[in-house]
Coordinates of N, CA and C in Angstrom, one line a residue:
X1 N 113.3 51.2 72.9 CA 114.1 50.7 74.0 C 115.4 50.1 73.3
X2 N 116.6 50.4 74.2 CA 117.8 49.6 73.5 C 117.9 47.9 74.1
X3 N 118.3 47.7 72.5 CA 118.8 45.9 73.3 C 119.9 45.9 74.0
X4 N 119.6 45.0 74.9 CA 120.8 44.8 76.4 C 122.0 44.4 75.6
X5 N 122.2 43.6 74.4 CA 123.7 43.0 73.8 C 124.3 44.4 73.1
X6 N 123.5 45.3 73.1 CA 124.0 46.5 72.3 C 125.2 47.0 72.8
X7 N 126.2 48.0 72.0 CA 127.3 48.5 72.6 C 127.0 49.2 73.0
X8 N 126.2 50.5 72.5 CA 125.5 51.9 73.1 C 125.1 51.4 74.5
X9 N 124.2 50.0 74.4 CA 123.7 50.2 76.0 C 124.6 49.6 77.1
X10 N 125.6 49.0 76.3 CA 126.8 48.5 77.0 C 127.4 49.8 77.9
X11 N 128.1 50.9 76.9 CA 128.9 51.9 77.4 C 127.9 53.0 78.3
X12 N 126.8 53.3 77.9 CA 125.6 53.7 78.8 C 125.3 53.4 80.5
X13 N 125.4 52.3 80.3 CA 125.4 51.4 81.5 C 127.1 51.4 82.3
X14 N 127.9 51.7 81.2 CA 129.1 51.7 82.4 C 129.2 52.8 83.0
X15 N 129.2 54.2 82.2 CA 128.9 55.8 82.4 C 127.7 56.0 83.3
X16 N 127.3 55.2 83.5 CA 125.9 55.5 84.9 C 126.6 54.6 86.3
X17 N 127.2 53.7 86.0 CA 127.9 53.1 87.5 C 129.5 54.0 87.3
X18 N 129.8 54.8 87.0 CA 131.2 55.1 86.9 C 130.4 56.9 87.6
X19 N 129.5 56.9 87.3 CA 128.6 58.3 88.1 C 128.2 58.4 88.9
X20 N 127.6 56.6 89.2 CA 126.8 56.7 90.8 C 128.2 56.6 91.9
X21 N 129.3 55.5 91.0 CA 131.0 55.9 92.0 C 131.5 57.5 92.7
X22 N 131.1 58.0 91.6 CA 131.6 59.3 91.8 C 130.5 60.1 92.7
X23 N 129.4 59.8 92.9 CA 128.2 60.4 93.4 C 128.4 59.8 95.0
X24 N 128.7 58.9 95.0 CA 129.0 58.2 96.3 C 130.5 58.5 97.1
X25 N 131.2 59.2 96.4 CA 132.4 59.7 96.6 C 133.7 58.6 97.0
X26 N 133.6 57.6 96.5 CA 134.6 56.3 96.6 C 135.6 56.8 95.2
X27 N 136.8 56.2 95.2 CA 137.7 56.4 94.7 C 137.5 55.2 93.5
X28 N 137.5 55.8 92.1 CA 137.4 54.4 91.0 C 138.3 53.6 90.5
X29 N 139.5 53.9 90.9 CA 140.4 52.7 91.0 C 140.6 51.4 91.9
X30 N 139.4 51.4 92.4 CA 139.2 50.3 93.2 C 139.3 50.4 94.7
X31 N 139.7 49.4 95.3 CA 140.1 49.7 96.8 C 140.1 51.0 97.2
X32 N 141.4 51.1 97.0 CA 142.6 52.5 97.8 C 142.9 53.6 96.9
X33 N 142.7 52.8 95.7 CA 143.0 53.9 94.4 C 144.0 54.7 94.5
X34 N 145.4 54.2 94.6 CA 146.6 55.0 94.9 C 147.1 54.2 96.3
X35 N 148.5 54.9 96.6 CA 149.0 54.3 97.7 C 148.3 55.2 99.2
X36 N 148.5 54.5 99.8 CA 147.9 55.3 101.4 C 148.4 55.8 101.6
X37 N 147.5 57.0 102.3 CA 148.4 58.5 103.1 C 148.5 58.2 104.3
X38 N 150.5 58.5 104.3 CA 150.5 58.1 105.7 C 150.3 59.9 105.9
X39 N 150.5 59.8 107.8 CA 151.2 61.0 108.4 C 152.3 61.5 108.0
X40 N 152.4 62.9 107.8 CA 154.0 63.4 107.7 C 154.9 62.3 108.4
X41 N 154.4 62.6 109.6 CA 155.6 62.6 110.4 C 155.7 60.2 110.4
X42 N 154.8 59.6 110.3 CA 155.3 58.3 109.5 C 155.6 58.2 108.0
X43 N 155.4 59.1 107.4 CA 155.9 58.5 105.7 C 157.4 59.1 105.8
X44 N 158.0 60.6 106.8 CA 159.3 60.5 106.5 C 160.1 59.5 107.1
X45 N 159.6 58.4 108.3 CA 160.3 57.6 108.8 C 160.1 55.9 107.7
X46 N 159.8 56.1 106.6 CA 159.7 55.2 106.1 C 160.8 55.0 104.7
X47 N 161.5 53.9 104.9 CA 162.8 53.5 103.8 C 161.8 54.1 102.1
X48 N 161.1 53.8 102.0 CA 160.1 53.7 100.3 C 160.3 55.1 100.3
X49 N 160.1 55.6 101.3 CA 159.9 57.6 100.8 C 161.3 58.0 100.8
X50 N 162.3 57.7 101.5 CA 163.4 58.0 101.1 C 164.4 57.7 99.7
X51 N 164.0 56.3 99.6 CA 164.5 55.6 98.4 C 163.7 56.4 97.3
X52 N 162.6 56.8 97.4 CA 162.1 57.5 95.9 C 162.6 58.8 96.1
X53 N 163.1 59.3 97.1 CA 163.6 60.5 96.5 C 164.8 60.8 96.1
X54 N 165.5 59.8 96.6 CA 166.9 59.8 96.3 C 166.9 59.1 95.0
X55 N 165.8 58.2 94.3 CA 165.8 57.8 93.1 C 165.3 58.9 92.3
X56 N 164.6 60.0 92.5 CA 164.2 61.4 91.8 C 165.6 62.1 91.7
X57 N 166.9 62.5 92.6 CA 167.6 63.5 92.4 C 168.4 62.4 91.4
X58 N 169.0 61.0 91.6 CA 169.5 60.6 90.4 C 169.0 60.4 89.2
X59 N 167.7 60.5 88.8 CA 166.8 60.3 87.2 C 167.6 61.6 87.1
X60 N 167.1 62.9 87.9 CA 167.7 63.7 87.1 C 168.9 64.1 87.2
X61 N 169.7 64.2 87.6 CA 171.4 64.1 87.6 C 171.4 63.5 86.1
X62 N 171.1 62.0 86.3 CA 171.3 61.3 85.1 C 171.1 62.1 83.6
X63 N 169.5 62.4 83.6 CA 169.1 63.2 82.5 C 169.5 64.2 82.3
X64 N 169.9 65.3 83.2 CA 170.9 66.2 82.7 C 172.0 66.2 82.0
X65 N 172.7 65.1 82.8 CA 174.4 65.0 82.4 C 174.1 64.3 80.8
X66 N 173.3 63.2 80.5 CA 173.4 62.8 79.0 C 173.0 63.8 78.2
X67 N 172.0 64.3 78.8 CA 170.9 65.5 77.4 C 172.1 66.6 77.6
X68 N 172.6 67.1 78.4 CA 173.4 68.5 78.3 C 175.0 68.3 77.5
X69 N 174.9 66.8 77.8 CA 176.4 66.5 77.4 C 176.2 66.1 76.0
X70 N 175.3 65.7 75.5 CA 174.8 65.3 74.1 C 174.7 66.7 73.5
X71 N 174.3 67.5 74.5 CA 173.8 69.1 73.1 C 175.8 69.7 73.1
X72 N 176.2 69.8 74.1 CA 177.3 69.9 74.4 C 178.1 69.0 73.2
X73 N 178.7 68.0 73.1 CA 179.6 67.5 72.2 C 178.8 67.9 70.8
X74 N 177.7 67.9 70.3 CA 177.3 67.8 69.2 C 177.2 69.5 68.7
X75 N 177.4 70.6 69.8 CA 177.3 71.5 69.0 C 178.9 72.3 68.6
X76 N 179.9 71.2 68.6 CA 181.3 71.9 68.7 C 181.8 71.9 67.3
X77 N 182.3 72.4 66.0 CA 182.8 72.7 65.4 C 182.4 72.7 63.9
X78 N 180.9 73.2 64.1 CA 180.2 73.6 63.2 C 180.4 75.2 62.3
X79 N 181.2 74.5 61.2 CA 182.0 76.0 60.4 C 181.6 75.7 59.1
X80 N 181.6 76.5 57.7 CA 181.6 76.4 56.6 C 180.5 76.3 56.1
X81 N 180.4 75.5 54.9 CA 179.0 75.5 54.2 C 178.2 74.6 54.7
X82 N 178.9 73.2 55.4 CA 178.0 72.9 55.8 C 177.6 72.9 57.4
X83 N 177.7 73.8 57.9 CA 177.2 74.5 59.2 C 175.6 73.9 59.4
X84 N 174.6 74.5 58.3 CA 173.1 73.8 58.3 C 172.8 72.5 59.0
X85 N 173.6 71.6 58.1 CA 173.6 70.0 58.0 C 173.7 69.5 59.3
X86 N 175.4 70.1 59.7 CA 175.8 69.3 61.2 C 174.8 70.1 62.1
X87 N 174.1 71.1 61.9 CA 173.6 71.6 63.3 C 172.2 70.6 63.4
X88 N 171.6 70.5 62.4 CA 170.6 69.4 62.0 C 170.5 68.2 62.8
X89 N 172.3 67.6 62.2 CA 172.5 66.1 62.7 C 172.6 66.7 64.7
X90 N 173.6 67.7 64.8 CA 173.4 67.9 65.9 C 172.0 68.1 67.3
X91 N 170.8 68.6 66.7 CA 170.2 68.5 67.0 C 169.0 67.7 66.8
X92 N 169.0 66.5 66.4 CA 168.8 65.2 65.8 C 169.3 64.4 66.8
X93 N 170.6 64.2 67.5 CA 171.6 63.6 68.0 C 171.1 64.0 69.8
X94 N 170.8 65.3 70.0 CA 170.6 65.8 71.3 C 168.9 65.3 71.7
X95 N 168.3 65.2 70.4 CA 166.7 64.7 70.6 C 166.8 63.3 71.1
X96 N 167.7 62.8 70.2 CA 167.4 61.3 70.3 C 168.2 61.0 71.8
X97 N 169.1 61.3 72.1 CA 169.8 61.1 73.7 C 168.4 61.5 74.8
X98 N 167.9 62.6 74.4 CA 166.9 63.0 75.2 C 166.0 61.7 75.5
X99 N 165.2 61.8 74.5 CA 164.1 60.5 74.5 C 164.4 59.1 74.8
X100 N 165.7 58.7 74.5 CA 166.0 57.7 75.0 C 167.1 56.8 76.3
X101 N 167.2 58.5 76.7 CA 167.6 58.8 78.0 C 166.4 58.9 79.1
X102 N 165.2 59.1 78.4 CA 164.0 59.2 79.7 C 163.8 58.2 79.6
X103 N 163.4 57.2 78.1 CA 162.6 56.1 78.2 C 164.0 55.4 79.4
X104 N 164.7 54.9 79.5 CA 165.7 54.5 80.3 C 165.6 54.8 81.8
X105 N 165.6 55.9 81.6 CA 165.5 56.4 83.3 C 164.2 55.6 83.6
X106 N 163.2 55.9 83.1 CA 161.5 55.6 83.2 C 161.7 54.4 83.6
X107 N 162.5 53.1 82.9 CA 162.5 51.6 82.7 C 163.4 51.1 84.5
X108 N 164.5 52.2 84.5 CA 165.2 51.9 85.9 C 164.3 52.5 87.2
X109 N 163.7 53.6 86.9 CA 163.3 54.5 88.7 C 162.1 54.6 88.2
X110 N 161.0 53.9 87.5 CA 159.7 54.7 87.7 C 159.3 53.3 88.4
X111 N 159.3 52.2 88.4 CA 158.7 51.3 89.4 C 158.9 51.9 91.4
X112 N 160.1 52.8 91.6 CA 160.6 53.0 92.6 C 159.7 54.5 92.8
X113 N 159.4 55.4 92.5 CA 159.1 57.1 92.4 C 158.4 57.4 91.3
X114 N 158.2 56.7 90.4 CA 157.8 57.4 89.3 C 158.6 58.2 88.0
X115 N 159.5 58.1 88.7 CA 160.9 58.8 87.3 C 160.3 59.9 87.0
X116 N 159.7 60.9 87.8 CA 159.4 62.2 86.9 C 160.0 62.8 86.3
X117 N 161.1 63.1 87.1 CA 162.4 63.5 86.5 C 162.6 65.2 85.9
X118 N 161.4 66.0 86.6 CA 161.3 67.0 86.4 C 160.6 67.7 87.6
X119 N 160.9 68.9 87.9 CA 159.6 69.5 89.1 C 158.6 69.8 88.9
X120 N 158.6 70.0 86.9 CA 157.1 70.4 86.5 C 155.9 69.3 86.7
X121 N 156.8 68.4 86.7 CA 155.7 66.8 86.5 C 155.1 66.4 88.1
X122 N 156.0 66.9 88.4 CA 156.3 66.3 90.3 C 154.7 67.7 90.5
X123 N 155.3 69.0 90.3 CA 153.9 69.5 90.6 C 152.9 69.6 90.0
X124 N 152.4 68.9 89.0 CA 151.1 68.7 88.4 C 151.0 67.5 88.9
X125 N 151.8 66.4 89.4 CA 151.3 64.9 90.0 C 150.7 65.8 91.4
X126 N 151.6 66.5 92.4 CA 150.9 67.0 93.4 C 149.4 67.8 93.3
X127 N 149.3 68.6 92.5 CA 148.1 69.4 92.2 C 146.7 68.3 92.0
X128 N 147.5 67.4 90.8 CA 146.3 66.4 90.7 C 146.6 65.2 92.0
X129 N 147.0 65.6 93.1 CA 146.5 64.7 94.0 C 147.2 63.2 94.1
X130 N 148.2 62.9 93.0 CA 148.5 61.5 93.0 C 150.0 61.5 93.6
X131 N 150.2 62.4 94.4 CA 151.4 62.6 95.3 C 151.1 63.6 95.8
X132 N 151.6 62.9 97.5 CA 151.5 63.8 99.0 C 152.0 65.0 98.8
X133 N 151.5 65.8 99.4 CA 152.7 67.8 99.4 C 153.7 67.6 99.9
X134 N 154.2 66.8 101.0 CA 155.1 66.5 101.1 C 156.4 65.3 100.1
X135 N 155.9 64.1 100.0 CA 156.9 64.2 98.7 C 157.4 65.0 97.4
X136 N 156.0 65.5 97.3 CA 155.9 66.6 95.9 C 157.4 67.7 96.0
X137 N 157.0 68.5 97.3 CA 158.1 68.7 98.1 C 159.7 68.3 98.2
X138 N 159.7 67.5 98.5 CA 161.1 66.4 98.3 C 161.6 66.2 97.2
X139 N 160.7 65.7 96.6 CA 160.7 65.3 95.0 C 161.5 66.5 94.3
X140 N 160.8 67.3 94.6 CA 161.2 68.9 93.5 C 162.5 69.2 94.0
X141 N 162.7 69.6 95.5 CA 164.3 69.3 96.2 C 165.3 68.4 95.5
X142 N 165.0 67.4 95.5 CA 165.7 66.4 94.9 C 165.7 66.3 93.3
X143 N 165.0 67.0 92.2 CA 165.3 67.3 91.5 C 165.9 68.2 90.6
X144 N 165.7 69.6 91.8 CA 167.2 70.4 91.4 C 168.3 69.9 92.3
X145 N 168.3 69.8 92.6 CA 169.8 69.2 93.4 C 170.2 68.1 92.0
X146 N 169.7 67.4 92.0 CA 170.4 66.4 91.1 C 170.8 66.8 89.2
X147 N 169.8 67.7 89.1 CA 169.8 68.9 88.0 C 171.4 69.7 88.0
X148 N 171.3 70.0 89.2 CA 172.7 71.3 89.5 C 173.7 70.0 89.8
X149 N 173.6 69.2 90.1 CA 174.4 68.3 89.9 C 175.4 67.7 89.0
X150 N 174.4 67.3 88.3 CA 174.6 66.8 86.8 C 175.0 67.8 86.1
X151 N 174.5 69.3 85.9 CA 175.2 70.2 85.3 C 176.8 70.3 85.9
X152 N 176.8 70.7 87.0 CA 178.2 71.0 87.4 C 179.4 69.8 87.3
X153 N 179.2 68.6 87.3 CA 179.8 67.8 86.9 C 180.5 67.7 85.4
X154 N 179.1 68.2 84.8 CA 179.5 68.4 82.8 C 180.4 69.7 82.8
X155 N 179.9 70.4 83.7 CA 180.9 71.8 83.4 C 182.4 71.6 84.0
X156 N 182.8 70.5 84.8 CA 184.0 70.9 85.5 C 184.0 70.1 86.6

């Protein structure tokens, strides 16, 4: 028999109430485990659902225009022997705008939407359930729109 101070029968013991949760069909994040489903037709009359999606088409607006505009300035006038180097630095320069253009976005709109900031993310959060079909929906709207946005702006 294991001793009760043991770790094994520590983690044992949690993996058997984290089974009978699941067996009982309750949600393991506690209460609500996620925000409440409203109805369509009350969550589009609500300020929070609009505000996150109007916060999804600017993440990405934003993230386009820096990342596009970063690959953009850094790949202009790469000639001669050292062509290699600057394309390096240049894409070095477009990485680092990237990553620290999301962590930013993340820091401003993910308390508000989540900052997906992509439609791929928006539809794997819908698939896994941790967003309505309907914002998922919105969401993805509002992130090409803000995508074609932000491009067209950089272009002209």
């Amino acid at each position: 028999m294991s001793d009760p101070q043991s770790v094994e029968y520590a983690v044992v013991a949690l993996l058997e109430r984290v089974d009978a949760l699941r067996r009982d069909g309750r949600p393991l994040g506690g209460a609500g485990a996620g925000p409440p489903r409203l109805p369509v037709r009350a969550e589009l009359r609500t300020l929070e659902f609009w505000r996150a999606t109007i916060s999804e088409c600017l993440a990405t607006f934003f993230l386009v225009f820096v990342v596009c505009g970063a690959g953009a300035g850094a790949s202009g006038g790469a000639s001669g022997s050292s062509g290699a180097a600057h394309n390096n630095g240049a894409l070095l320069a477009t990485a680092l705008a990237a990553g620290f253009s999301m962590a930013t976005l993340y820091q401003c709109f993910g308390h508000i939407s989540g900052a997906h900031a992509n439609p791929a993310v928006t539809a794997a959060m819908a698939v896994t359930r941790n967003v309505s079909p309907l914002r998922a929906l919105m969401f993805m709207t509002a992130q090409c729109g803000g995508g074609i946005a932000g491009a067209a702006l950089l272009y002209g």
